[in-house]
Amino acid sequence: MLVKYISLLPECLLALNIIVMMLVHLFRTEQTPKTFMTISKFFIGTALVSCIVFYNLDVKENWYINSPYTAFFKSVILVTALVSNFFAGKWFLNQNRSSFVYYELGSLILVSLCMAISCTHLCILGVALGITFLVGMKLSCIGDNVIEQDTAKKEQLIYGIIFGVFLIGGIAGIYYQTHSWFYDEIYTYYHQQKSSFYDNVAIASLIVCVMFLMGVAPFHLWFIQIARRAALPSASYLNLILPTAGIAILTMLIYLFNAPESIKRIFLICGCLSVVLGAIGTGNRKNLKQIFTCVGLFYDGIIILLFSCFNEKIVQQSTIYYLIYLISILGIYICLYGIRKRGEYLCSIDDISGMAEVKPYVASGLLIFSASFLGIPPLLGMLGNLTLVNGLLVVKQYDLLIFIFIMLTFLAYGLLKLIKSVYFDKRLYGFDRVDKSVYWGLFINACFLLWVVTDPGRIWANVRMFIGTLFTTGI
């Protein structure tokens, strides 16, 4: 029995991280941004190790499970959080600001998302998603413009009400139809009979909540606003963590509800809308954080489009495709942490004009990772495009394939504007010295990218195995 409870160690360590940081904040007189970065790094690192070690132990199967599938996604989230938190700590040190709120809220989001991925009970899922959304809103308020933050709070109230209505309505509707809170009983209900109109409405409401959390169109406006208003650590953290967890949760829900045709049409509409708005928005924005949020919207849209053809093969292909994007966007955000002028982090495309002249390594990073988004050989994005083509050809979705590659040209237009500014426009400003950690981060990311490119088969085989456990062992 004790061994089963040890399987909750990742979540317990993340919760303990919150408590320890709060106690340090209350009782320790000398606090620096590095203090909370170090505490957070220790607990998230140990949570990652315990997540891998206890990947197949369950506390109670009809409440909370661990499996290779859940362990894989939780590990990806924790690794991403470690990288993001490390560079966020450098940001707070350079700005000479307290990092307590950022690390406290970030850890609370991690706990909630781990619960949402491993739980097999609708109430736990609802609580976890609700906490994640509310804390994410709070985290996005870390910024300098007080007037804009006041405006943001009013908008967040509206977003919160919409999210809450969909979440409560979806969970209540599913319970009313199935008379159960537990995934295994809900799975049996939806796989033994055809979904009714009321079933579809309830399922759609819950799935919309997850897409809202991911920032998928038409529920993407709050994500775009966060990118404009929030500080770089908050914007990058939410843009990296929430979509990754959303894909894991969404996959489980589609599998649970047996993907009715009406839900697939929702995926098709939202996916197409996300791809279009992401591709066009990349070229229409000047704020760097918003540009790469639009790139994320484009990639999230492709994942949602793939989910409209839901099967085991498609889920494996879409996960690989997203991981390729995640590696590249991590590199982009590392570059953004290296662009400063007089201690201020630059956020406009005009501010970085001519940067290649004095910061060639950071400029090269932006060039390489942006080119990877476009799938230019021999970069990692090429493998992503091949994976995408293979997945859509298998299900004979030729029209979607043509549509995606047409929109890829619009995405290329926006990213080429960025590259033009960095390499060919006249330099307007001087730039601060780049922290060595940025160079090391870019070097490690590039090495990892090179390793994946040179030996993709073994890595993707392992990813397919982890994802396949959802379909072979079930929920």
Tab-separated table of C-alpha atoms in Angstrom:
chain	number	residue	atom	x	y	z
A	1	MET	CA	0.000	0.000	0.000
A	2	LEU	CA	2.847	2.395	0.861
A	3	VAL	CA	4.414	1.813	-2.561
A	4	LYS	CA	1.193	2.951	-4.211
A	5	TYR	CA	1.209	6.214	-2.299
A	6	ILE	CA	4.867	6.740	-3.213
A	7	SER	CA	3.654	6.962	-6.810
A	8	LEU	CA	2.214	10.366	-5.848
A	9	LEU	CA	5.722	11.602	-5.052
A	10	PRO	CA	5.994	13.927	-8.106
A	11	GLU	CA	2.830	15.787	-7.156
A	12	CYS	CA	3.807	15.809	-3.448
A	13	LEU	CA	7.240	17.256	-4.254
A	14	LEU	CA	5.718	19.992	-6.398
A	15	ALA	CA	3.239	20.816	-3.625
A	16	LEU	CA	6.079	20.823	-1.089
A	17	ASN	CA	7.954	23.224	-3.362
A	18	ILE	CA	5.075	25.694	-3.026
A	19	ILE	CA	5.059	25.392	0.780
A	20	VAL	CA	8.842	25.720	1.161
A	21	MET	CA	9.006	28.810	-1.063
A	22	MET	CA	6.160	30.396	0.892
A	23	LEU	CA	7.930	29.761	4.201
A	24	VAL	CA	11.198	31.146	2.842
A	25	HIS	CA	9.385	34.214	1.565
A	26	LEU	CA	7.725	34.803	4.946
A	27	PHE	CA	10.589	34.107	7.337
A	28	ARG	CA	13.891	34.582	5.528
A	29	THR	CA	15.154	38.153	5.605
A	30	GLU	CA	17.679	37.859	2.766
A	31	GLN	CA	15.975	36.867	-0.474
A	32	THR	CA	17.220	37.114	-4.028
A	33	PRO	CA	15.649	35.930	-7.295
A	34	LYS	CA	18.201	33.123	-7.282
A	35	THR	CA	16.833	31.870	-3.938
A	36	PHE	CA	13.494	30.797	-5.376
A	37	MET	CA	15.060	29.647	-8.638
A	38	THR	CA	17.295	27.240	-6.699
A	39	ILE	CA	14.449	25.913	-4.526
A	40	SER	CA	12.217	25.420	-7.553
A	41	LYS	CA	14.984	23.735	-9.550
A	42	PHE	CA	15.605	21.203	-6.785
A	43	PHE	CA	11.966	20.208	-6.284
A	44	ILE	CA	11.038	20.117	-9.977
A	45	GLY	CA	14.183	18.093	-10.724
A	46	THR	CA	13.408	15.529	-8.027
A	47	ALA	CA	9.764	15.435	-9.163
A	48	LEU	CA	11.002	14.640	-12.673
A	49	VAL	CA	13.183	11.778	-11.420
A	50	SER	CA	10.367	10.318	-9.298
A	51	CYS	CA	7.951	10.644	-12.223
A	52	ILE	CA	10.254	8.476	-14.328
A	53	VAL	CA	10.964	5.962	-11.537
A	54	PHE	CA	7.316	5.443	-10.493
A	55	TYR	CA	5.858	5.643	-13.998
A	56	ASN	CA	3.668	2.517	-13.686
A	57	LEU	CA	2.387	2.601	-10.094
A	58	ASP	CA	-1.225	3.577	-9.372
A	59	VAL	CA	-2.727	4.873	-6.152
A	60	LYS	CA	-6.259	3.880	-7.091
A	61	GLU	CA	-7.106	2.983	-10.669
A	62	ASN	CA	-10.519	4.650	-10.825
A	63	TRP	CA	-9.183	7.884	-9.291
A	64	TYR	CA	-5.589	8.424	-10.299
A	65	ILE	CA	-3.234	6.462	-12.569
A	66	ASN	CA	0.366	6.478	-13.693
A	67	SER	CA	1.322	4.950	-17.010
A	68	PRO	CA	4.055	5.344	-19.631
A	69	TYR	CA	1.693	7.757	-21.410
A	70	THR	CA	1.143	10.040	-18.392
A	71	ALA	CA	4.799	9.767	-17.324
A	72	PHE	CA	5.946	10.802	-20.805
A	73	PHE	CA	3.867	13.982	-20.944
A	74	LYS	CA	4.531	14.928	-17.328
A	75	SER	CA	8.267	14.485	-17.940
A	76	VAL	CA	8.140	16.709	-21.028
A	77	ILE	CA	6.300	19.389	-19.027
A	78	LEU	CA	8.740	19.218	-16.112
A	79	VAL	CA	11.811	19.371	-18.364
A	80	THR	CA	10.318	22.347	-20.206
A	81	ALA	CA	9.551	24.031	-16.869
A	82	LEU	CA	13.140	23.500	-15.681
A	83	VAL	CA	14.555	25.173	-18.792
A	84	SER	CA	12.032	28.012	-18.725
A	85	ASN	CA	12.522	28.635	-14.987
A	86	PHE	CA	16.309	28.731	-15.327
A	87	PHE	CA	16.245	31.581	-17.849
A	88	ALA	CA	13.386	33.292	-16.011
A	89	GLY	CA	15.673	33.422	-12.965
A	90	LYS	CA	18.262	35.281	-15.058
A	91	TRP	CA	15.548	37.731	-16.122
A	92	PHE	CA	14.554	38.484	-12.523
A	93	LEU	CA	18.212	38.878	-11.528
A	94	ASN	CA	18.850	41.358	-14.336
A	95	GLN	CA	15.671	43.272	-13.478
A	96	ASN	CA	16.434	43.109	-9.741
A	97	ARG	CA	12.878	41.994	-9.007
A	98	SER	CA	11.477	39.384	-6.653
A	99	SER	CA	10.841	36.058	-8.358
A	100	PHE	CA	8.685	34.582	-5.587
A	101	VAL	CA	5.289	35.097	-7.260
A	102	TYR	CA	6.504	33.688	-10.588
A	103	TYR	CA	7.947	30.474	-9.142
A	104	GLU	CA	5.078	30.028	-6.687
A	105	LEU	CA	2.407	30.320	-9.360
A	106	GLY	CA	4.435	28.312	-11.873
A	107	SER	CA	4.739	25.415	-9.421
A	108	LEU	CA	0.999	25.529	-8.692
A	109	ILE	CA	0.319	25.242	-12.433
A	110	LEU	CA	2.627	22.213	-12.631
A	111	VAL	CA	0.812	20.463	-9.771
A	112	SER	CA	-2.572	21.122	-11.373
A	113	LEU	CA	-1.488	19.933	-14.819
A	114	CYS	CA	0.066	16.737	-13.438
A	115	MET	CA	-3.240	16.071	-11.663
A	116	ALA	CA	-5.207	16.741	-14.842
A	117	ILE	CA	-3.058	14.328	-16.866
A	118	SER	CA	-3.098	11.447	-14.354
A	119	CYS	CA	-6.589	11.734	-12.875
A	120	THR	CA	-9.423	9.422	-13.934
A	121	HIS	CA	-12.200	11.289	-12.154
A	122	LEU	CA	-14.172	14.183	-13.657
A	123	CYS	CA	-14.214	16.247	-10.446
A	124	ILE	CA	-10.430	16.107	-10.096
A	125	LEU	CA	-10.096	17.084	-13.754
A	126	GLY	CA	-12.454	20.021	-13.287
A	127	VAL	CA	-10.629	21.300	-10.194
A	128	ALA	CA	-7.229	20.909	-11.887
A	129	LEU	CA	-8.292	22.742	-15.054
A	130	GLY	CA	-9.968	25.501	-13.057
A	131	ILE	CA	-6.884	26.090	-10.895
A	132	THR	CA	-4.619	26.067	-13.946
A	133	PHE	CA	-6.683	28.694	-15.733
A	134	LEU	CA	-7.039	31.009	-12.721
A	135	VAL	CA	-3.371	30.751	-11.752
A	136	GLY	CA	-2.339	31.248	-15.383
A	137	MET	CA	-4.327	34.474	-15.431
A	138	LYS	CA	-2.599	35.597	-12.248
A	139	LEU	CA	0.820	34.678	-13.622
A	140	SER	CA	0.161	36.741	-16.740
A	141	CYS	CA	-0.190	39.865	-14.564
A	142	ILE	CA	3.559	39.950	-13.917
A	143	GLY	CA	4.496	43.031	-15.927
A	144	ASP	CA	5.440	46.692	-15.705
A	145	ASN	CA	2.479	48.607	-17.165
A	146	VAL	CA	0.017	49.179	-14.297
A	147	ILE	CA	-2.702	50.657	-16.546
A	148	GLU	CA	-2.599	47.695	-18.928
A	149	GLN	CA	-2.655	45.261	-16.021
A	150	ASP	CA	-5.834	46.905	-14.706
A	151	THR	CA	-7.405	46.512	-18.153
A	152	ALA	CA	-6.205	42.909	-18.259
A	153	LYS	CA	-7.976	42.103	-14.982
A	154	LYS	CA	-11.313	43.224	-16.439
A	155	GLU	CA	-10.773	41.073	-19.536
A	156	GLN	CA	-9.674	38.142	-17.398
A	157	LEU	CA	-12.937	38.301	-15.464
A	158	ILE	CA	-14.832	37.876	-18.742
A	159	TYR	CA	-12.558	35.037	-19.881
A	160	GLY	CA	-12.890	33.384	-16.471
A	161	ILE	CA	-16.690	33.454	-16.610
A	162	ILE	CA	-16.715	31.961	-20.128
A	163	PHE	CA	-14.217	29.270	-19.120
A	164	GLY	CA	-16.140	28.446	-15.948
A	165	VAL	CA	-19.469	28.112	-17.796
A	166	PHE	CA	-17.979	25.678	-20.315
A	167	LEU	CA	-16.119	23.706	-17.630
A	168	ILE	CA	-19.002	23.326	-15.171
A	169	GLY	CA	-21.534	22.815	-17.944
A	170	GLY	CA	-19.419	20.140	-19.633
A	171	ILE	CA	-18.687	18.140	-16.482
A	172	ALA	CA	-22.273	18.416	-15.204
A	173	GLY	CA	-23.634	17.405	-18.620
A	174	ILE	CA	-21.387	14.343	-18.865
A	175	TYR	CA	-22.350	13.255	-15.347
A	176	TYR	CA	-26.044	13.782	-16.102
A	177	GLN	CA	-25.802	11.582	-19.211
A	178	THR	CA	-23.531	8.840	-17.837
A	179	HIS	CA	-24.407	8.975	-14.087
A	180	SER	CA	-20.725	8.516	-13.263
A	181	TRP	CA	-17.654	10.560	-12.409
A	182	PHE	CA	-15.180	7.813	-13.270
A	183	TYR	CA	-13.366	7.502	-16.591
A	184	ASP	CA	-13.728	3.730	-16.916
A	185	GLU	CA	-17.520	3.874	-16.579
A	186	ILE	CA	-17.745	6.902	-18.882
A	187	TYR	CA	-15.596	5.065	-21.430
A	188	THR	CA	-17.951	2.079	-21.332
A	189	TYR	CA	-20.990	4.322	-21.773
A	190	TYR	CA	-19.683	6.125	-24.852
A	191	HIS	CA	-18.218	3.014	-26.492
A	192	GLN	CA	-21.367	0.933	-26.130
A	193	GLN	CA	-23.887	3.329	-27.588
A	194	LYS	CA	-24.115	6.166	-30.066
A	195	SER	CA	-23.778	9.638	-28.582
A	196	SER	CA	-26.973	11.693	-28.423
A	197	PHE	CA	-27.277	15.427	-29.059
A	198	TYR	CA	-26.990	16.174	-25.325
A	199	ASP	CA	-23.944	13.914	-25.067
A	200	ASN	CA	-22.260	15.844	-27.861
A	201	VAL	CA	-23.032	19.211	-26.264
A	202	ALA	CA	-21.525	18.100	-22.936
A	203	ILE	CA	-18.447	16.584	-24.587
A	204	ALA	CA	-17.944	19.684	-26.745
A	205	SER	CA	-18.151	21.963	-23.681
A	206	LEU	CA	-15.392	20.078	-21.850
A	207	ILE	CA	-13.178	19.856	-24.924
A	208	VAL	CA	-13.642	23.576	-25.565
A	209	CYS	CA	-12.259	24.221	-22.045
A	210	VAL	CA	-9.057	22.374	-22.888
A	211	MET	CA	-8.718	24.205	-26.214
A	212	PHE	CA	-9.368	27.479	-24.357
A	213	LEU	CA	-6.485	26.599	-22.046
A	214	MET	CA	-4.250	25.839	-25.039
A	215	GLY	CA	-5.115	29.139	-26.726
A	216	VAL	CA	-6.647	27.511	-29.809
A	217	ALA	CA	-8.792	29.744	-32.055
A	218	PRO	CA	-11.398	31.112	-31.610
A	219	PHE	CA	-10.419	31.005	-27.912
A	220	HIS	CA	-6.944	32.437	-28.526
A	221	LEU	CA	-7.425	36.126	-27.753
A	222	TRP	CA	-6.412	35.798	-24.096
A	223	PHE	CA	-3.182	34.096	-25.185
A	224	ILE	CA	-2.382	36.918	-27.622
A	225	GLN	CA	-3.051	39.526	-24.935
A	226	ILE	CA	-0.829	37.684	-22.462
A	227	ALA	CA	2.003	37.741	-25.013
A	228	ARG	CA	1.677	41.513	-25.373
A	229	ARG	CA	1.226	42.506	-21.739
A	230	ALA	CA	3.034	39.912	-19.638
A	231	ALA	CA	6.723	39.849	-18.848
A	232	LEU	CA	8.895	37.516	-20.913
A	233	PRO	CA	9.112	34.762	-18.219
A	234	SER	CA	5.316	34.572	-17.820
A	235	ALA	CA	4.577	34.735	-21.547
A	236	SER	CA	7.125	32.041	-22.421
A	237	TYR	CA	6.131	29.767	-19.516
A	238	LEU	CA	2.430	29.777	-20.392
A	239	ASN	CA	3.084	29.458	-24.115
A	240	LEU	CA	5.314	26.423	-23.540
A	241	ILE	CA	3.561	24.569	-20.716
A	242	LEU	CA	-0.184	24.975	-21.311
A	243	PRO	CA	-0.376	23.703	-24.930
A	244	THR	CA	1.861	20.725	-24.100
A	245	ALA	CA	-0.368	19.642	-21.224
A	246	GLY	CA	-3.464	20.462	-23.265
A	247	ILE	CA	-2.479	17.980	-25.971
A	248	ALA	CA	-2.030	15.230	-23.363
A	249	ILE	CA	-5.424	15.933	-21.749
A	250	LEU	CA	-7.218	16.398	-25.062
A	251	THR	CA	-5.925	13.071	-26.388
A	252	MET	CA	-7.233	11.243	-23.319
A	253	LEU	CA	-10.631	12.933	-23.554
A	254	ILE	CA	-11.086	12.130	-27.243
A	255	TYR	CA	-10.152	8.515	-26.548
A	256	LEU	CA	-12.528	8.494	-23.572
A	257	PHE	CA	-15.501	9.868	-25.515
A	258	ASN	CA	-14.919	7.786	-28.644
A	259	ALA	CA	-14.565	10.924	-30.819
A	260	PRO	CA	-18.108	11.439	-32.203
A	261	GLU	CA	-18.330	12.944	-35.708
A	262	SER	CA	-19.756	16.238	-34.449
A	263	ILE	CA	-16.691	16.708	-32.222
A	264	LYS	CA	-14.398	15.930	-35.154
A	265	ARG	CA	-16.096	18.739	-37.088
A	266	ILE	CA	-15.358	21.115	-34.211
A	267	PHE	CA	-11.706	20.105	-34.396
A	268	LEU	CA	-11.729	20.682	-38.139
A	269	ILE	CA	-13.204	24.187	-37.829
A	270	CYS	CA	-11.044	25.267	-34.869
A	271	GLY	CA	-7.936	23.749	-36.445
A	272	CYS	CA	-8.417	25.540	-39.762
A	273	LEU	CA	-9.171	28.815	-37.988
A	274	SER	CA	-6.052	28.474	-35.815
A	275	VAL	CA	-3.805	27.715	-38.778
A	276	VAL	CA	-5.131	30.705	-40.742
A	277	LEU	CA	-4.997	33.192	-37.848
A	278	GLY	CA	-1.593	31.913	-36.708
A	279	ALA	CA	-0.030	32.169	-40.163
A	280	ILE	CA	-1.490	35.621	-40.930
A	281	GLY	CA	-0.886	36.924	-37.394
A	282	THR	CA	2.816	36.112	-37.618
A	283	GLY	CA	3.173	38.624	-40.442
A	284	ASN	CA	0.873	41.274	-38.937
A	285	ARG	CA	2.478	41.553	-35.483
A	286	LYS	CA	5.545	43.504	-34.429
A	287	ASN	CA	5.787	42.331	-30.830
A	288	LEU	CA	8.237	39.407	-30.752
A	289	LYS	CA	6.306	37.542	-28.047
A	290	GLN	CA	3.101	37.895	-30.048
A	291	ILE	CA	4.815	36.763	-33.257
A	292	PHE	CA	5.922	33.495	-31.703
A	293	THR	CA	2.588	33.063	-29.929
A	294	CYS	CA	1.037	33.181	-33.406
A	295	VAL	CA	3.577	30.574	-34.556
A	296	GLY	CA	2.401	28.428	-31.644
A	297	LEU	CA	-1.225	29.037	-32.678
A	298	PHE	CA	-0.352	27.777	-36.179
A	299	TYR	CA	1.211	24.577	-34.834
A	300	ASP	CA	-1.566	23.999	-32.290
A	301	GLY	CA	-4.033	24.372	-35.127
A	302	ILE	CA	-2.294	21.623	-37.090
A	303	ILE	CA	-2.477	19.317	-34.054
A	304	ILE	CA	-6.211	20.032	-33.712
A	305	LEU	CA	-6.669	19.359	-37.429
A	306	LEU	CA	-4.930	16.016	-37.045
A	307	PHE	CA	-7.235	15.180	-34.121
A	308	SER	CA	-10.184	15.495	-36.521
A	309	CYS	CA	-8.869	12.196	-38.015
A	310	PHE	CA	-8.334	10.656	-34.573
A	311	ASN	CA	-6.670	7.232	-34.368
A	312	GLU	CA	-3.572	5.771	-32.735
A	313	LYS	CA	-1.319	6.475	-35.711
A	314	ILE	CA	-2.455	10.093	-35.968
A	315	VAL	CA	-1.923	10.706	-32.233
A	316	GLN	CA	1.626	9.344	-32.481
A	317	GLN	CA	2.395	11.482	-35.545
A	318	SER	CA	0.886	14.631	-34.024
A	319	THR	CA	2.841	14.178	-30.785
A	320	ILE	CA	6.107	13.847	-32.697
A	321	TYR	CA	5.194	16.893	-34.790
A	322	TYR	CA	4.505	18.935	-31.653
A	323	LEU	CA	7.727	17.854	-29.927
A	324	ILE	CA	9.708	19.082	-32.937
A	325	TYR	CA	7.978	22.442	-32.609
A	326	LEU	CA	8.636	22.490	-28.843
A	327	ILE	CA	12.398	22.047	-29.313
A	328	SER	CA	12.487	24.945	-31.789
A	329	ILE	CA	10.316	27.322	-29.741
A	330	LEU	CA	12.468	26.657	-26.672
A	331	GLY	CA	15.453	27.808	-28.716
A	332	ILE	CA	13.566	30.937	-29.778
A	333	TYR	CA	12.735	31.936	-26.206
A	334	ILE	CA	16.352	31.368	-25.160
A	335	CYS	CA	17.313	33.843	-27.898
A	336	LEU	CA	14.787	36.393	-26.605
A	337	TYR	CA	16.436	36.220	-23.174
A	338	GLY	CA	19.655	37.377	-24.843
A	339	ILE	CA	18.250	40.551	-26.460
A	340	ARG	CA	18.634	43.543	-24.134
A	341	LYS	CA	19.277	47.268	-24.368
A	342	ARG	CA	20.326	49.180	-21.239
A	343	GLY	CA	19.040	46.376	-19.050
A	344	GLU	CA	15.610	46.235	-20.732
A	345	TYR	CA	14.526	43.176	-22.705
A	346	LEU	CA	13.484	44.166	-26.227
A	347	CYS	CA	10.099	43.045	-27.506
A	348	SER	CA	9.635	44.750	-30.884
A	349	ILE	CA	10.776	43.571	-34.292
A	350	ASP	CA	12.030	47.111	-34.997
A	351	ASP	CA	14.230	47.043	-31.889
A	352	ILE	CA	16.285	44.108	-33.170
A	353	SER	CA	16.983	45.519	-36.641
A	354	GLY	CA	20.597	44.944	-37.633
A	355	MET	CA	21.269	42.819	-34.562
A	356	ALA	CA	23.307	40.291	-36.577
A	357	GLU	CA	26.017	42.901	-36.941
A	358	VAL	CA	26.878	42.873	-33.218
A	359	LYS	CA	25.180	39.729	-31.866
A	360	PRO	CA	25.831	37.101	-34.560
A	361	TYR	CA	25.243	34.031	-32.351
A	362	VAL	CA	21.852	35.119	-31.055
A	363	ALA	CA	20.888	36.202	-34.571
A	364	SER	CA	21.988	32.806	-35.898
A	365	GLY	CA	19.821	31.132	-33.272
A	366	LEU	CA	16.780	33.121	-34.417
A	367	LEU	CA	17.562	32.231	-38.031
A	368	ILE	CA	18.050	28.493	-37.414
A	369	PHE	CA	14.996	27.977	-35.233
A	370	SER	CA	12.768	30.148	-37.448
A	371	ALA	CA	13.916	28.167	-40.492
A	372	SER	CA	13.106	24.983	-38.577
A	373	PHE	CA	9.485	26.167	-38.210
A	374	LEU	CA	9.322	26.320	-41.994
A	375	GLY	CA	10.682	22.790	-42.415
A	376	ILE	CA	13.799	23.813	-44.348
A	377	PRO	CA	16.294	20.905	-44.752
A	378	PRO	CA	18.363	19.711	-42.993
A	379	LEU	CA	16.784	21.237	-39.884
A	380	LEU	CA	14.502	19.385	-37.489
A	381	GLY	CA	11.383	21.003	-38.919
A	382	MET	CA	11.920	19.001	-42.106
A	383	LEU	CA	11.278	15.814	-40.104
A	384	GLY	CA	8.162	17.449	-38.704
A	385	ASN	CA	6.821	18.161	-42.167
A	386	LEU	CA	7.603	14.625	-43.293
A	387	THR	CA	5.749	13.301	-40.239
A	388	LEU	CA	2.802	15.569	-41.037
A	389	VAL	CA	2.706	14.477	-44.679
A	390	ASN	CA	2.911	10.806	-43.717
A	391	GLY	CA	0.095	11.119	-41.171
A	392	LEU	CA	-2.302	12.911	-43.527
A	393	LEU	CA	-1.529	10.656	-46.479
A	394	VAL	CA	-2.351	7.578	-44.395
A	395	VAL	CA	-5.868	8.905	-43.684
A	396	LYS	CA	-6.162	10.302	-47.265
A	397	GLN	CA	-6.669	13.909	-46.153
A	398	TYR	CA	-5.109	15.467	-49.256
A	399	ASP	CA	-7.149	18.670	-49.025
A	400	LEU	CA	-5.913	19.341	-45.471
A	401	LEU	CA	-2.338	18.725	-46.585
A	402	ILE	CA	-2.630	21.235	-49.423
A	403	PHE	CA	-4.311	23.762	-47.106
A	404	ILE	CA	-1.560	23.488	-44.462
A	405	PHE	CA	1.271	23.973	-46.943
A	406	ILE	CA	-0.463	26.969	-48.521
A	407	MET	CA	-0.760	28.563	-45.082
A	408	LEU	CA	2.883	27.667	-44.426
A	409	THR	CA	3.799	30.216	-47.102
A	410	PHE	CA	2.007	32.933	-45.094
A	411	LEU	CA	3.876	31.810	-41.983
A	412	ALA	CA	7.116	32.032	-43.976
A	413	TYR	CA	6.282	35.626	-44.922
A	414	GLY	CA	6.043	36.658	-41.264
A	415	LEU	CA	9.209	34.845	-40.198
A	416	LEU	CA	11.174	36.188	-43.185
A	417	LYS	CA	10.211	39.716	-42.100
A	418	LEU	CA	11.835	38.924	-38.764
A	419	ILE	CA	14.986	37.565	-40.421
A	420	LYS	CA	15.135	40.582	-42.738
A	421	SER	CA	15.015	42.915	-39.761
A	422	VAL	CA	17.780	41.047	-37.936
A	423	TYR	CA	20.147	40.639	-40.887
A	424	PHE	CA	19.441	43.317	-43.483
A	425	ASP	CA	17.878	46.366	-41.808
A	426	LYS	CA	19.952	49.214	-40.423
A	427	ARG	CA	20.870	48.883	-36.769
A	428	LEU	CA	19.116	51.493	-34.626
A	429	TYR	CA	20.343	50.615	-31.126
A	430	GLY	CA	23.230	49.152	-29.236
A	431	PHE	CA	22.743	45.901	-27.359
A	432	ASP	CA	23.838	44.773	-23.922
A	433	ARG	CA	26.297	41.971	-23.436
A	434	VAL	CA	24.607	38.591	-23.720
A	435	ASP	CA	24.640	36.379	-20.636
A	436	LYS	CA	26.819	33.287	-21.098
A	437	SER	CA	23.920	31.073	-20.035
A	438	VAL	CA	22.075	32.122	-23.218
A	439	TYR	CA	24.993	30.939	-25.355
A	440	TRP	CA	25.197	27.682	-23.419
A	441	GLY	CA	21.448	27.201	-23.762
A	442	LEU	CA	21.613	27.740	-27.517
A	443	PHE	CA	24.581	25.379	-27.807
A	444	ILE	CA	22.864	22.587	-25.858
A	445	ASN	CA	19.629	23.065	-27.787
A	446	ALA	CA	21.496	22.963	-31.093
A	447	CYS	CA	23.346	19.790	-30.035
A	448	PHE	CA	20.082	18.138	-29.051
A	449	LEU	CA	18.535	19.226	-32.344
A	450	LEU	CA	21.516	17.750	-34.230
A	451	TRP	CA	21.262	14.487	-32.271
A	452	VAL	CA	17.571	14.129	-33.112
A	453	VAL	CA	18.209	14.885	-36.801
A	454	THR	CA	21.000	12.301	-37.055
A	455	ASP	CA	19.115	9.491	-35.272
A	456	PRO	CA	15.368	10.208	-35.391
A	457	GLY	CA	14.188	6.610	-35.794
A	458	ARG	CA	15.133	5.378	-32.321
A	459	ILE	CA	13.731	8.464	-30.588
A	460	TRP	CA	10.437	8.448	-32.476
A	461	ALA	CA	10.054	4.714	-31.862
A	462	ASN	CA	10.162	5.368	-28.111
A	463	VAL	CA	7.653	8.211	-28.430
A	464	ARG	CA	5.287	5.948	-30.375
A	465	MET	CA	5.647	3.285	-27.700
A	466	PHE	CA	4.724	5.734	-24.910
A	467	ILE	CA	1.718	7.067	-26.818
A	468	GLY	CA	0.661	3.575	-27.858
A	469	THR	CA	0.184	2.495	-24.247
A	470	LEU	CA	-2.943	4.686	-24.061
A	471	PHE	CA	-4.560	2.620	-26.812
A	472	THR	CA	-3.272	-0.793	-25.689
A	473	THR	CA	-3.838	-0.605	-21.918
A	474	GLY	CA	-6.618	2.013	-21.921
A	475	ILE	CA	-7.437	4.543	-19.209
